[in-house]
Amino acid sequence: MHFLFPPGFTNTEIKPPYEHDFLLPYTNARHVEGPFGNFFSQAVVEDQYHIDFQVAFTKEPVTFTIIPDWQSVMLLYIFQGDIVLVHAGGRKQKLEAFACYGAYVPAGHYTVELGEGVHCVVQIQLPRFTLYQLTKYLEIFMLWDLFEEGSHSNALLYITEISNKAADTIKNLLHCRLEDEERVLFQLGRMMDLVLLLAEDLAALNKDSAGALKFSPDDIKAVQDALDLQNGYENTPLNLRELARKVNMHPKKLNAGFRLLKGKTSRTLAHEARIEKAKKLLRETRMPVSEIAYETGYCNSSAFIKAFKRSVGISPSVYRK
């Protein structure tokens, strides 16, 4: 991962042993110094995992650019700081302190704003098989889906507050005093501990005492946004997977949200949206029934006519009259 700072700074590589005890003792560090203050970054690159560690001490706000080395899905732990990610189009997302995020990061340039103070961030790219196991949880699925597709759109999702156990695990993971193969094995073990803690947090956050999915106000808004997208889509209504991706929600949870707000599944709502569009086309145009069938996503006229009659009670031709 590379960092581009504004003019007026020096960029040097430093090696252990370090005068600063917060730096990882077993890998080189990059030190950026400028009018804004000091920025330190370290990378631990192994075959099974990749860790990025950054600490900044800023006397004034600073904006810089991050350039990832490759497409990845990572866990992002914000331990301290006033940090804002600037998305494409200028939309800003403030990152909460002592919070864990899931991130999908394709190739590209990413703008970050740091306020005044101390900032500490740990980014962990887990082993692929471990990441895949976490896709059973709602917050990780969307990131994995983007990763598998090779999407060009980045995503950053809040997962949970960093627990004391998770903080201690990460501290032990980072500041390991073992060397070579022993250090790698130790860090892999601590990552498995971290994944277990994360899985426990995710399971608790997504289920209430009765085992049902929980919906926060933000979740409800996302479900409503999906309904609005479905109702306002000009072409064939979007399927559940497409809708879920657009509102950053797991398809299973989105479908449960539809049931919660509308008492209907995604399939039923999509069917109703198709029929409503067909009724509008029948009323307002002279399009042949065969073209309306195509426009509303049916494979042929016969399937459309049967579906329309089952929903409306009469055939499309009678409805048009």
PDB file of C-alpha atoms in Angstrom:
ATOM      1  CA  MET A   1       0.000   0.000   0.000  1.00  0.00           C
ATOM      2  CA  HIS A   2       1.393   3.403  -1.019  1.00  0.00           C
ATOM      3  CA  PHE A   3       0.678   6.849   0.408  1.00  0.00           C
ATOM      4  CA  LEU A   4       0.825  10.175  -1.415  1.00  0.00           C
ATOM      5  CA  PHE A   5       1.061  13.297   0.750  1.00  0.00           C
ATOM      6  CA  PRO A   6       0.908  16.960  -0.304  1.00  0.00           C
ATOM      7  CA  PRO A   7       4.142  18.894  -0.977  1.00  0.00           C
ATOM      8  CA  GLY A   8       6.425  19.798   1.896  1.00  0.00           C
ATOM      9  CA  PHE A   9       7.114  16.422   3.486  1.00  0.00           C
ATOM     10  CA  THR A  10       9.981  13.934   3.711  1.00  0.00           C
ATOM     11  CA  ASN A  11       9.503  10.217   3.153  1.00  0.00           C
ATOM     12  CA  THR A  12      12.108   7.836   4.569  1.00  0.00           C
ATOM     13  CA  GLU A  13      12.399   4.140   5.363  1.00  0.00           C
ATOM     14  CA  ILE A  14      13.507   3.256   8.881  1.00  0.00           C
ATOM     15  CA  LYS A  15      14.558  -0.113  10.282  1.00  0.00           C
ATOM     16  CA  PRO A  16      14.418  -1.810  13.697  1.00  0.00           C
ATOM     17  CA  PRO A  17      15.381  -1.457  16.454  1.00  0.00           C
ATOM     18  CA  TYR A  18      13.114   1.582  16.911  1.00  0.00           C
ATOM     19  CA  GLU A  19      13.124   4.394  19.434  1.00  0.00           C
ATOM     20  CA  HIS A  20       9.299   4.327  19.293  1.00  0.00           C
ATOM     21  CA  ASP A  21       7.852   1.327  21.153  1.00  0.00           C
ATOM     22  CA  PHE A  22       4.536   1.458  19.264  1.00  0.00           C
ATOM     23  CA  LEU A  23       6.215   0.310  16.021  1.00  0.00           C
ATOM     24  CA  LEU A  24       6.247  -3.396  15.152  1.00  0.00           C
ATOM     25  CA  PRO A  25       9.720  -4.716  16.044  1.00  0.00           C
ATOM     26  CA  TYR A  26      10.115  -7.213  13.176  1.00  0.00           C
ATOM     27  CA  THR A  27       9.522  -5.197   9.994  1.00  0.00           C
ATOM     28  CA  ASN A  28      10.680  -1.965   8.366  1.00  0.00           C
ATOM     29  CA  ALA A  29       8.626   1.202   8.630  1.00  0.00           C
ATOM     30  CA  ARG A  30       7.882   4.166   6.376  1.00  0.00           C
ATOM     31  CA  HIS A  31       8.152   7.558   8.119  1.00  0.00           C
ATOM     32  CA  VAL A  32       6.524  10.618   6.555  1.00  0.00           C
ATOM     33  CA  GLU A  33       7.247  13.971   8.191  1.00  0.00           C
ATOM     34  CA  GLY A  34       5.843  17.331   7.181  1.00  0.00           C
ATOM     35  CA  PRO A  35       4.189  20.536   8.402  1.00  0.00           C
ATOM     36  CA  PHE A  36       1.169  18.459   9.466  1.00  0.00           C
ATOM     37  CA  GLY A  37       3.228  16.211  11.785  1.00  0.00           C
ATOM     38  CA  ASN A  38       4.398  12.586  11.508  1.00  0.00           C
ATOM     39  CA  PHE A  39       2.966   9.491   9.837  1.00  0.00           C
ATOM     40  CA  PHE A  40       4.310   5.947  10.292  1.00  0.00           C
ATOM     41  CA  SER A  41       3.246   2.913   8.252  1.00  0.00           C
ATOM     42  CA  GLN A  42       4.312  -0.740   8.341  1.00  0.00           C
ATOM     43  CA  ALA A  43       3.331  -3.772   6.281  1.00  0.00           C
ATOM     44  CA  VAL A  44       3.559  -7.450   7.209  1.00  0.00           C
ATOM     45  CA  VAL A  45       3.238  -9.492   4.027  1.00  0.00           C
ATOM     46  CA  GLU A  46       3.037 -13.278   4.294  1.00  0.00           C
ATOM     47  CA  ASP A  47       1.610 -15.907   1.941  1.00  0.00           C
ATOM     48  CA  GLN A  48      -1.377 -16.501   4.218  1.00  0.00           C
ATOM     49  CA  TYR A  49      -2.181 -12.932   5.330  1.00  0.00           C
ATOM     50  CA  HIS A  50      -1.322  -9.274   4.999  1.00  0.00           C
ATOM     51  CA  ILE A  51      -1.287  -6.670   7.796  1.00  0.00           C
ATOM     52  CA  ASP A  52      -0.991  -2.891   7.399  1.00  0.00           C
ATOM     53  CA  PHE A  53      -0.355  -0.776  10.476  1.00  0.00           C
ATOM     54  CA  GLN A  54      -0.503   3.034  10.496  1.00  0.00           C
ATOM     55  CA  VAL A  55       0.016   5.604  13.251  1.00  0.00           C
ATOM     56  CA  ALA A  56      -0.155   9.371  12.679  1.00  0.00           C
ATOM     57  CA  PHE A  57       0.508  12.349  14.953  1.00  0.00           C
ATOM     58  CA  THR A  58      -0.980  15.451  13.326  1.00  0.00           C
ATOM     59  CA  LYS A  59      -0.662  19.071  14.451  1.00  0.00           C
ATOM     60  CA  GLU A  60      -3.140  20.215  11.810  1.00  0.00           C
ATOM     61  CA  PRO A  61      -5.611  18.540   9.420  1.00  0.00           C
ATOM     62  CA  VAL A  62      -4.064  16.796   6.423  1.00  0.00           C
ATOM     63  CA  THR A  63      -5.421  15.136   3.284  1.00  0.00           C
ATOM     64  CA  PHE A  64      -3.527  12.338   1.515  1.00  0.00           C
ATOM     65  CA  THR A  65      -4.062   9.561  -1.016  1.00  0.00           C
ATOM     66  CA  ILE A  66      -3.893   5.795  -0.478  1.00  0.00           C
ATOM     67  CA  ILE A  67      -3.017   3.520  -3.408  1.00  0.00           C
ATOM     68  CA  PRO A  68      -3.566  -0.198  -2.643  1.00  0.00           C
ATOM     69  CA  ASP A  69      -1.206  -2.733  -4.171  1.00  0.00           C
ATOM     70  CA  TRP A  70      -4.025  -5.095  -5.159  1.00  0.00           C
ATOM     71  CA  GLN A  71      -7.741  -5.777  -4.869  1.00  0.00           C
ATOM     72  CA  SER A  72      -8.638  -7.091  -1.425  1.00  0.00           C
ATOM     73  CA  VAL A  73     -11.203  -7.608   1.297  1.00  0.00           C
ATOM     74  CA  MET A  74      -9.956  -6.592   4.719  1.00  0.00           C
ATOM     75  CA  LEU A  75     -10.950  -5.978   8.301  1.00  0.00           C
ATOM     76  CA  LEU A  76     -10.262  -2.377   9.250  1.00  0.00           C
ATOM     77  CA  TYR A  77      -9.778  -1.611  12.956  1.00  0.00           C
ATOM     78  CA  ILE A  78      -9.886   2.075  13.904  1.00  0.00           C
ATOM     79  CA  PHE A  79      -8.340   2.352  17.367  1.00  0.00           C
ATOM     80  CA  GLN A  80      -8.035   6.114  17.543  1.00  0.00           C
ATOM     81  CA  GLY A  81      -8.393   9.209  15.406  1.00  0.00           C
ATOM     82  CA  ASP A  82     -10.496  11.698  13.483  1.00  0.00           C
ATOM     83  CA  ILE A  83     -10.554   9.941  10.102  1.00  0.00           C
ATOM     84  CA  VAL A  84     -12.749  10.619   7.055  1.00  0.00           C
ATOM     85  CA  LEU A  85     -12.804   8.561   3.848  1.00  0.00           C
ATOM     86  CA  VAL A  86     -13.731  10.539   0.728  1.00  0.00           C
ATOM     87  CA  HIS A  87     -15.607   8.365  -1.771  1.00  0.00           C
ATOM     88  CA  ALA A  88     -15.913   8.947  -5.509  1.00  0.00           C
ATOM     89  CA  GLY A  89     -18.133  11.942  -6.186  1.00  0.00           C
ATOM     90  CA  GLY A  90     -17.009  13.667  -2.992  1.00  0.00           C
ATOM     91  CA  ARG A  91     -19.237  11.792  -0.517  1.00  0.00           C
ATOM     92  CA  LYS A  92     -17.519  11.650   2.873  1.00  0.00           C
ATOM     93  CA  GLN A  93     -17.715   8.842   5.434  1.00  0.00           C
ATOM     94  CA  LYS A  94     -16.443   9.504   8.943  1.00  0.00           C
ATOM     95  CA  LEU A  95     -14.881   6.449  10.584  1.00  0.00           C
ATOM     96  CA  GLU A  96     -15.792   5.870  14.208  1.00  0.00           C
ATOM     97  CA  ALA A  97     -13.031   5.432  16.773  1.00  0.00           C
ATOM     98  CA  PHE A  98     -12.664   1.983  18.365  1.00  0.00           C
ATOM     99  CA  ALA A  99     -14.722   0.410  15.601  1.00  0.00           C
ATOM    100  CA  CYS A 100     -14.254  -2.515  13.223  1.00  0.00           C
ATOM    101  CA  TYR A 101     -15.179  -2.140   9.555  1.00  0.00           C
ATOM    102  CA  GLY A 102     -15.279  -4.583   6.681  1.00  0.00           C
ATOM    103  CA  ALA A 103     -13.835  -3.141   3.473  1.00  0.00           C
ATOM    104  CA  TYR A 104     -13.669  -4.153  -0.165  1.00  0.00           C
ATOM    105  CA  VAL A 105     -10.866  -2.220  -1.856  1.00  0.00           C
ATOM    106  CA  PRO A 106     -10.327  -2.543  -5.615  1.00  0.00           C
ATOM    107  CA  ALA A 107      -7.401  -0.947  -7.394  1.00  0.00           C
ATOM    108  CA  GLY A 108      -7.539   2.845  -7.495  1.00  0.00           C
ATOM    109  CA  HIS A 109      -6.795   6.013  -5.545  1.00  0.00           C
ATOM    110  CA  TYR A 110      -8.533   6.753  -2.236  1.00  0.00           C
ATOM    111  CA  THR A 111      -8.580  10.097  -0.457  1.00  0.00           C
ATOM    112  CA  VAL A 112      -8.351  10.213   3.342  1.00  0.00           C
ATOM    113  CA  GLU A 113      -8.680  13.221   5.634  1.00  0.00           C
ATOM    114  CA  LEU A 114      -7.093  13.240   9.095  1.00  0.00           C
ATOM    115  CA  GLY A 115      -8.027  15.764  11.742  1.00  0.00           C
ATOM    116  CA  GLU A 116      -5.701  17.040  14.448  1.00  0.00           C
ATOM    117  CA  GLY A 117      -4.498  14.496  17.004  1.00  0.00           C
ATOM    118  CA  VAL A 118      -3.363  10.867  17.227  1.00  0.00           C
ATOM    119  CA  HIS A 119      -4.603   8.245  14.754  1.00  0.00           C
ATOM    120  CA  CYS A 120      -4.066   4.471  14.858  1.00  0.00           C
ATOM    121  CA  VAL A 121      -5.377   2.020  12.237  1.00  0.00           C
ATOM    122  CA  VAL A 122      -4.824  -1.709  11.656  1.00  0.00           C
ATOM    123  CA  GLN A 123      -5.852  -3.370   8.397  1.00  0.00           C
ATOM    124  CA  ILE A 124      -5.888  -7.180   8.220  1.00  0.00           C
ATOM    125  CA  GLN A 125      -6.364  -9.197   5.041  1.00  0.00           C
ATOM    126  CA  LEU A 126      -7.375 -12.625   6.273  1.00  0.00           C
ATOM    127  CA  PRO A 127      -6.541 -15.955   4.649  1.00  0.00           C
ATOM    128  CA  ARG A 128      -8.975 -16.526   1.785  1.00  0.00           C
ATOM    129  CA  PHE A 129     -10.526 -19.677   3.270  1.00  0.00           C
ATOM    130  CA  THR A 130     -11.145 -17.853   6.562  1.00  0.00           C
ATOM    131  CA  LEU A 131     -12.742 -14.901   4.812  1.00  0.00           C
ATOM    132  CA  TYR A 132     -15.035 -17.252   2.918  1.00  0.00           C
ATOM    133  CA  GLN A 133     -16.200 -18.830   6.190  1.00  0.00           C
ATOM    134  CA  LEU A 134     -17.241 -15.383   7.407  1.00  0.00           C
ATOM    135  CA  THR A 135     -19.574 -14.867   4.443  1.00  0.00           C
ATOM    136  CA  LYS A 136     -22.236 -16.745   6.390  1.00  0.00           C
ATOM    137  CA  TYR A 137     -22.572 -13.500   8.323  1.00  0.00           C
ATOM    138  CA  LEU A 138     -24.567 -10.718   6.770  1.00  0.00           C
ATOM    139  CA  GLU A 139     -22.037  -7.889   6.844  1.00  0.00           C
ATOM    140  CA  ILE A 140     -19.264  -9.856   5.100  1.00  0.00           C
ATOM    141  CA  PHE A 141     -21.286 -11.399   2.278  1.00  0.00           C
ATOM    142  CA  MET A 142     -21.588  -8.198   0.227  1.00  0.00           C
ATOM    143  CA  LEU A 143     -17.845  -7.577   0.403  1.00  0.00           C
ATOM    144  CA  TRP A 144     -17.018 -11.110  -0.699  1.00  0.00           C
ATOM    145  CA  ASP A 145     -19.535 -10.816  -3.536  1.00  0.00           C
ATOM    146  CA  LEU A 146     -17.846  -7.639  -4.806  1.00  0.00           C
ATOM    147  CA  PHE A 147     -14.441  -9.285  -4.450  1.00  0.00           C
ATOM    148  CA  GLU A 148     -15.469 -12.383  -6.418  1.00  0.00           C
ATOM    149  CA  GLU A 149     -16.924 -10.206  -9.185  1.00  0.00           C
ATOM    150  CA  GLY A 150     -13.834  -8.015  -9.368  1.00  0.00           C
ATOM    151  CA  SER A 151     -16.070  -4.961  -8.940  1.00  0.00           C
ATOM    152  CA  HIS A 152     -14.605  -1.502  -9.483  1.00  0.00           C
ATOM    153  CA  SER A 153     -16.794  -0.051  -6.690  1.00  0.00           C
ATOM    154  CA  ASN A 154     -15.309   0.079  -3.194  1.00  0.00           C
ATOM    155  CA  ALA A 155     -17.384  -0.610  -0.075  1.00  0.00           C
ATOM    156  CA  LEU A 156     -16.850   0.118   3.611  1.00  0.00           C
ATOM    157  CA  LEU A 157     -19.319  -1.322   6.127  1.00  0.00           C
ATOM    158  CA  TYR A 158     -19.411  -0.749   9.878  1.00  0.00           C
ATOM    159  CA  ILE A 159     -19.416  -4.128  11.637  1.00  0.00           C
ATOM    160  CA  THR A 160     -19.027  -3.699  15.370  1.00  0.00           C
ATOM    161  CA  GLU A 161     -17.332  -1.868  18.211  1.00  0.00           C
ATOM    162  CA  ILE A 162     -13.902  -3.271  19.059  1.00  0.00           C
ATOM    163  CA  SER A 163     -14.246  -5.305  22.246  1.00  0.00           C
ATOM    164  CA  ASN A 164     -11.534  -5.406  24.896  1.00  0.00           C
ATOM    165  CA  LYS A 165     -10.838  -9.034  23.954  1.00  0.00           C
ATOM    166  CA  ALA A 166     -10.426  -8.110  20.289  1.00  0.00           C
ATOM    167  CA  ALA A 167      -8.136  -5.188  21.196  1.00  0.00           C
ATOM    168  CA  ASP A 168      -5.926  -7.445  23.323  1.00  0.00           C
ATOM    169  CA  THR A 169      -5.846 -10.082  20.567  1.00  0.00           C
ATOM    170  CA  ILE A 170      -4.750  -7.525  17.982  1.00  0.00           C
ATOM    171  CA  LYS A 171      -2.080  -6.171  20.338  1.00  0.00           C
ATOM    172  CA  ASN A 172      -0.680  -9.689  20.806  1.00  0.00           C
ATOM    173  CA  LEU A 173      -0.955 -10.333  17.074  1.00  0.00           C
ATOM    174  CA  LEU A 174       1.025  -7.220  16.161  1.00  0.00           C
ATOM    175  CA  HIS A 175       3.688  -7.078  18.845  1.00  0.00           C
ATOM    176  CA  CYS A 176       4.874 -10.645  18.578  1.00  0.00           C
ATOM    177  CA  ARG A 177       8.486 -11.224  19.670  1.00  0.00           C
ATOM    178  CA  LEU A 178       8.910 -14.558  17.900  1.00  0.00           C
ATOM    179  CA  GLU A 179      10.851 -14.817  14.662  1.00  0.00           C
ATOM    180  CA  ASP A 180      10.339 -16.244  11.175  1.00  0.00           C
ATOM    181  CA  GLU A 181       8.102 -19.343  10.945  1.00  0.00           C
ATOM    182  CA  GLU A 182       7.213 -19.224  14.651  1.00  0.00           C
ATOM    183  CA  ARG A 183       5.954 -15.660  14.309  1.00  0.00           C
ATOM    184  CA  VAL A 184       3.831 -16.570  11.277  1.00  0.00           C
ATOM    185  CA  LEU A 185       2.256 -19.508  13.130  1.00  0.00           C
ATOM    186  CA  PHE A 186       1.627 -17.354  16.191  1.00  0.00           C
ATOM    187  CA  GLN A 187       0.003 -14.606  14.125  1.00  0.00           C
ATOM    188  CA  LEU A 188      -2.170 -17.100  12.252  1.00  0.00           C
ATOM    189  CA  GLY A 189      -3.359 -18.439  15.602  1.00  0.00           C
ATOM    190  CA  ARG A 190      -4.221 -14.964  16.866  1.00  0.00           C
ATOM    191  CA  MET A 191      -6.067 -14.271  13.615  1.00  0.00           C
ATOM    192  CA  MET A 192      -8.206 -17.348  14.192  1.00  0.00           C
ATOM    193  CA  ASP A 193      -8.927 -16.010  17.689  1.00  0.00           C
ATOM    194  CA  LEU A 194      -9.863 -12.668  16.148  1.00  0.00           C
ATOM    195  CA  VAL A 195     -12.145 -14.309  13.589  1.00  0.00           C
ATOM    196  CA  LEU A 196     -13.909 -16.248  16.343  1.00  0.00           C
ATOM    197  CA  LEU A 197     -14.491 -13.054  18.334  1.00  0.00           C
ATOM    198  CA  LEU A 198     -15.750 -11.323  15.209  1.00  0.00           C
ATOM    199  CA  ALA A 199     -18.099 -14.209  14.403  1.00  0.00           C
ATOM    200  CA  GLU A 200     -19.497 -14.069  17.940  1.00  0.00           C
ATOM    201  CA  ASP A 201     -20.080 -10.323  17.635  1.00  0.00           C
ATOM    202  CA  LEU A 202     -21.742 -10.692  14.245  1.00  0.00           C
ATOM    203  CA  ALA A 203     -24.011 -13.474  15.447  1.00  0.00           C
ATOM    204  CA  ALA A 204     -25.044 -11.413  18.480  1.00  0.00           C
ATOM    205  CA  LEU A 205     -25.627  -8.245  16.463  1.00  0.00           C
ATOM    206  CA  ASN A 206     -27.782  -9.910  13.837  1.00  0.00           C
ATOM    207  CA  LYS A 207     -30.045 -11.920  16.108  1.00  0.00           C
ATOM    208  CA  ASP A 208     -32.238 -11.009  19.036  1.00  0.00           C
ATOM    209  CA  SER A 209     -33.102 -13.311  21.927  1.00  0.00           C
ATOM    210  CA  ALA A 210     -35.751 -15.067  19.842  1.00  0.00           C
ATOM    211  CA  GLY A 211     -33.297 -15.763  17.027  1.00  0.00           C
ATOM    212  CA  ALA A 212     -34.931 -13.312  14.604  1.00  0.00           C
ATOM    213  CA  LEU A 213     -32.963 -10.842  12.500  1.00  0.00           C
ATOM    214  CA  LYS A 214     -32.593  -7.421  14.087  1.00  0.00           C
ATOM    215  CA  PHE A 215     -33.206  -4.233  12.100  1.00  0.00           C
ATOM    216  CA  SER A 216     -31.661  -0.931  13.125  1.00  0.00           C
ATOM    217  CA  PRO A 217     -33.088   2.400  11.871  1.00  0.00           C
ATOM    218  CA  ASP A 218     -30.377   2.406   9.193  1.00  0.00           C
ATOM    219  CA  ASP A 219     -31.416  -1.112   8.153  1.00  0.00           C
ATOM    220  CA  ILE A 220     -35.040  -0.029   7.825  1.00  0.00           C
ATOM    221  CA  LYS A 221     -33.991   2.924   5.687  1.00  0.00           C
ATOM    222  CA  ALA A 222     -31.947   0.592   3.457  1.00  0.00           C
ATOM    223  CA  VAL A 223     -34.964  -1.698   3.025  1.00  0.00           C
ATOM    224  CA  GLN A 224     -37.147   1.297   2.132  1.00  0.00           C
ATOM    225  CA  ASP A 225     -34.497   2.484  -0.344  1.00  0.00           C
ATOM    226  CA  ALA A 226     -34.588  -0.956  -1.950  1.00  0.00           C
ATOM    227  CA  LEU A 227     -38.385  -0.763  -2.220  1.00  0.00           C
ATOM    228  CA  ASP A 228     -38.115   2.671  -3.819  1.00  0.00           C
ATOM    229  CA  LEU A 229     -35.539   1.351  -6.275  1.00  0.00           C
ATOM    230  CA  GLN A 230     -37.774  -1.572  -7.126  1.00  0.00           C
ATOM    231  CA  ASN A 231     -40.833   0.639  -7.667  1.00  0.00           C
ATOM    232  CA  GLY A 232     -38.983   3.311  -9.611  1.00  0.00           C
ATOM    233  CA  TYR A 233     -36.866   1.119 -11.872  1.00  0.00           C
ATOM    234  CA  GLU A 234     -37.714   1.888 -15.497  1.00  0.00           C
ATOM    235  CA  ASN A 235     -36.735  -1.441 -16.974  1.00  0.00           C
ATOM    236  CA  THR A 236     -37.258  -4.988 -15.683  1.00  0.00           C
ATOM    237  CA  PRO A 237     -37.446  -4.891 -11.856  1.00  0.00           C
ATOM    238  CA  LEU A 238     -34.164  -5.682 -10.157  1.00  0.00           C
ATOM    239  CA  ASN A 239     -33.738  -9.106  -8.589  1.00  0.00           C
ATOM    240  CA  LEU A 240     -33.020  -9.560  -4.879  1.00  0.00           C
ATOM    241  CA  ARG A 241     -29.259  -9.888  -5.319  1.00  0.00           C
ATOM    242  CA  GLU A 242     -29.033  -6.683  -7.371  1.00  0.00           C
ATOM    243  CA  LEU A 243     -31.185  -4.749  -4.901  1.00  0.00           C
ATOM    244  CA  ALA A 244     -29.163  -6.016  -1.947  1.00  0.00           C
ATOM    245  CA  ARG A 245     -25.933  -4.904  -3.560  1.00  0.00           C
ATOM    246  CA  LYS A 246     -27.259  -1.412  -4.214  1.00  0.00           C
ATOM    247  CA  VAL A 247     -28.252  -0.874  -0.577  1.00  0.00           C
ATOM    248  CA  ASN A 248     -25.305  -2.772   0.985  1.00  0.00           C
ATOM    249  CA  MET A 249     -27.372  -5.444   2.699  1.00  0.00           C
ATOM    250  CA  HIS A 250     -27.257  -9.223   2.654  1.00  0.00           C
ATOM    251  CA  PRO A 251     -30.019 -10.649   0.365  1.00  0.00           C
ATOM    252  CA  LYS A 252     -31.345 -12.796   3.209  1.00  0.00           C
ATOM    253  CA  LYS A 253     -31.713  -9.801   5.498  1.00  0.00           C
ATOM    254  CA  LEU A 254     -33.196  -7.637   2.745  1.00  0.00           C
ATOM    255  CA  ASN A 255     -35.822 -10.285   2.018  1.00  0.00           C
ATOM    256  CA  ALA A 256     -36.646 -10.429   5.734  1.00  0.00           C
ATOM    257  CA  GLY A 257     -36.922  -6.636   5.686  1.00  0.00           C
ATOM    258  CA  PHE A 258     -39.444  -6.812   2.851  1.00  0.00           C
ATOM    259  CA  ARG A 259     -41.521  -9.205   4.930  1.00  0.00           C
ATOM    260  CA  LEU A 260     -41.217  -6.874   7.921  1.00  0.00           C
ATOM    261  CA  LEU A 261     -42.336  -3.732   6.060  1.00  0.00           C
ATOM    262  CA  LYS A 262     -44.645  -5.170   3.422  1.00  0.00           C
ATOM    263  CA  GLY A 263     -45.511  -8.661   4.600  1.00  0.00           C
ATOM    264  CA  LYS A 264     -44.262  -9.970   1.247  1.00  0.00           C
ATOM    265  CA  THR A 265     -41.119 -11.577  -0.150  1.00  0.00           C
ATOM    266  CA  SER A 266     -38.827 -10.075  -2.756  1.00  0.00           C
ATOM    267  CA  ARG A 267     -40.216 -12.479  -5.365  1.00  0.00           C
ATOM    268  CA  THR A 268     -43.788 -11.354  -4.680  1.00  0.00           C
ATOM    269  CA  LEU A 269     -42.855  -7.676  -4.733  1.00  0.00           C
ATOM    270  CA  ALA A 270     -40.923  -8.092  -7.994  1.00  0.00           C
ATOM    271  CA  HIS A 271     -43.913  -9.876  -9.530  1.00  0.00           C
ATOM    272  CA  GLU A 272     -46.234  -7.070  -8.437  1.00  0.00           C
ATOM    273  CA  ALA A 273     -43.850  -4.454  -9.862  1.00  0.00           C
ATOM    274  CA  ARG A 274     -43.841  -6.269 -13.209  1.00  0.00           C
ATOM    275  CA  ILE A 275     -47.633  -6.417 -13.272  1.00  0.00           C
ATOM    276  CA  GLU A 276     -47.955  -2.725 -12.384  1.00  0.00           C
ATOM    277  CA  LYS A 277     -45.571  -1.807 -15.183  1.00  0.00           C
ATOM    278  CA  ALA A 278     -47.514  -4.028 -17.593  1.00  0.00           C
ATOM    279  CA  LYS A 279     -50.792  -2.358 -16.591  1.00  0.00           C
ATOM    280  CA  LYS A 280     -49.266   1.070 -17.232  1.00  0.00           C
ATOM    281  CA  LEU A 281     -47.995   0.019 -20.666  1.00  0.00           C
ATOM    282  CA  LEU A 282     -51.376  -1.469 -21.526  1.00  0.00           C
ATOM    283  CA  ARG A 283     -53.147   1.749 -20.539  1.00  0.00           C
ATOM    284  CA  GLU A 284     -50.746   4.278 -22.012  1.00  0.00           C
ATOM    285  CA  THR A 285     -49.293   2.621 -25.128  1.00  0.00           C
ATOM    286  CA  ARG A 286     -50.331   0.481 -28.059  1.00  0.00           C
ATOM    287  CA  MET A 287     -47.389  -1.878 -27.635  1.00  0.00           C
ATOM    288  CA  PRO A 288     -48.193  -5.483 -28.608  1.00  0.00           C
ATOM    289  CA  VAL A 289     -48.639  -7.884 -25.707  1.00  0.00           C
ATOM    290  CA  SER A 290     -45.551  -9.774 -26.849  1.00  0.00           C
ATOM    291  CA  GLU A 291     -43.394  -6.638 -26.470  1.00  0.00           C
ATOM    292  CA  ILE A 292     -44.904  -5.822 -23.084  1.00  0.00           C
ATOM    293  CA  ALA A 293     -44.055  -9.353 -21.963  1.00  0.00           C
ATOM    294  CA  TYR A 294     -40.433  -8.756 -22.961  1.00  0.00           C
ATOM    295  CA  GLU A 295     -40.336  -5.286 -21.353  1.00  0.00           C
ATOM    296  CA  THR A 296     -41.564  -6.651 -18.043  1.00  0.00           C
ATOM    297  CA  GLY A 297     -39.129  -9.555 -17.882  1.00  0.00           C
ATOM    298  CA  TYR A 298     -41.237 -12.532 -18.929  1.00  0.00           C
ATOM    299  CA  CYS A 299     -39.718 -15.172 -21.169  1.00  0.00           C
ATOM    300  CA  ASN A 300     -42.699 -15.286 -23.546  1.00  0.00           C
ATOM    301  CA  SER A 301     -46.241 -13.978 -24.089  1.00  0.00           C
ATOM    302  CA  SER A 302     -47.880 -17.101 -22.703  1.00  0.00           C
ATOM    303  CA  ALA A 303     -46.070 -16.807 -19.351  1.00  0.00           C
ATOM    304  CA  PHE A 304     -46.916 -13.106 -19.159  1.00  0.00           C
ATOM    305  CA  ILE A 305     -50.613 -13.615 -19.944  1.00  0.00           C
ATOM    306  CA  LYS A 306     -50.942 -16.362 -17.327  1.00  0.00           C
ATOM    307  CA  ALA A 307     -49.192 -14.275 -14.677  1.00  0.00           C
ATOM    308  CA  PHE A 308     -51.237 -11.188 -15.511  1.00  0.00           C
ATOM    309  CA  LYS A 309     -54.567 -13.047 -15.434  1.00  0.00           C
ATOM    310  CA  ARG A 310     -53.666 -14.729 -12.151  1.00  0.00           C
ATOM    311  CA  SER A 311     -52.905 -11.338 -10.553  1.00  0.00           C
ATOM    312  CA  VAL A 312     -55.511  -9.063 -12.134  1.00  0.00           C
ATOM    313  CA  GLY A 313     -58.271 -11.559 -12.834  1.00  0.00           C
ATOM    314  CA  ILE A 314     -58.571 -10.737 -16.533  1.00  0.00           C
ATOM    315  CA  SER A 315     -56.309 -11.073 -19.565  1.00  0.00           C
ATOM    316  CA  PRO A 316     -54.092  -8.211 -20.785  1.00  0.00           C
ATOM    317  CA  SER A 317     -56.240  -7.700 -23.882  1.00  0.00           C
ATOM    318  CA  VAL A 318     -59.409  -7.348 -21.801  1.00  0.00           C
ATOM    319  CA  TYR A 319     -57.666  -4.997 -19.379  1.00  0.00           C
ATOM    320  CA  ARG A 320     -56.585  -2.784 -22.275  1.00  0.00           C
ATOM    321  CA  LYS A 321     -60.193  -2.399 -23.419  1.00  0.00           C
TER     322      LYS A 321
END
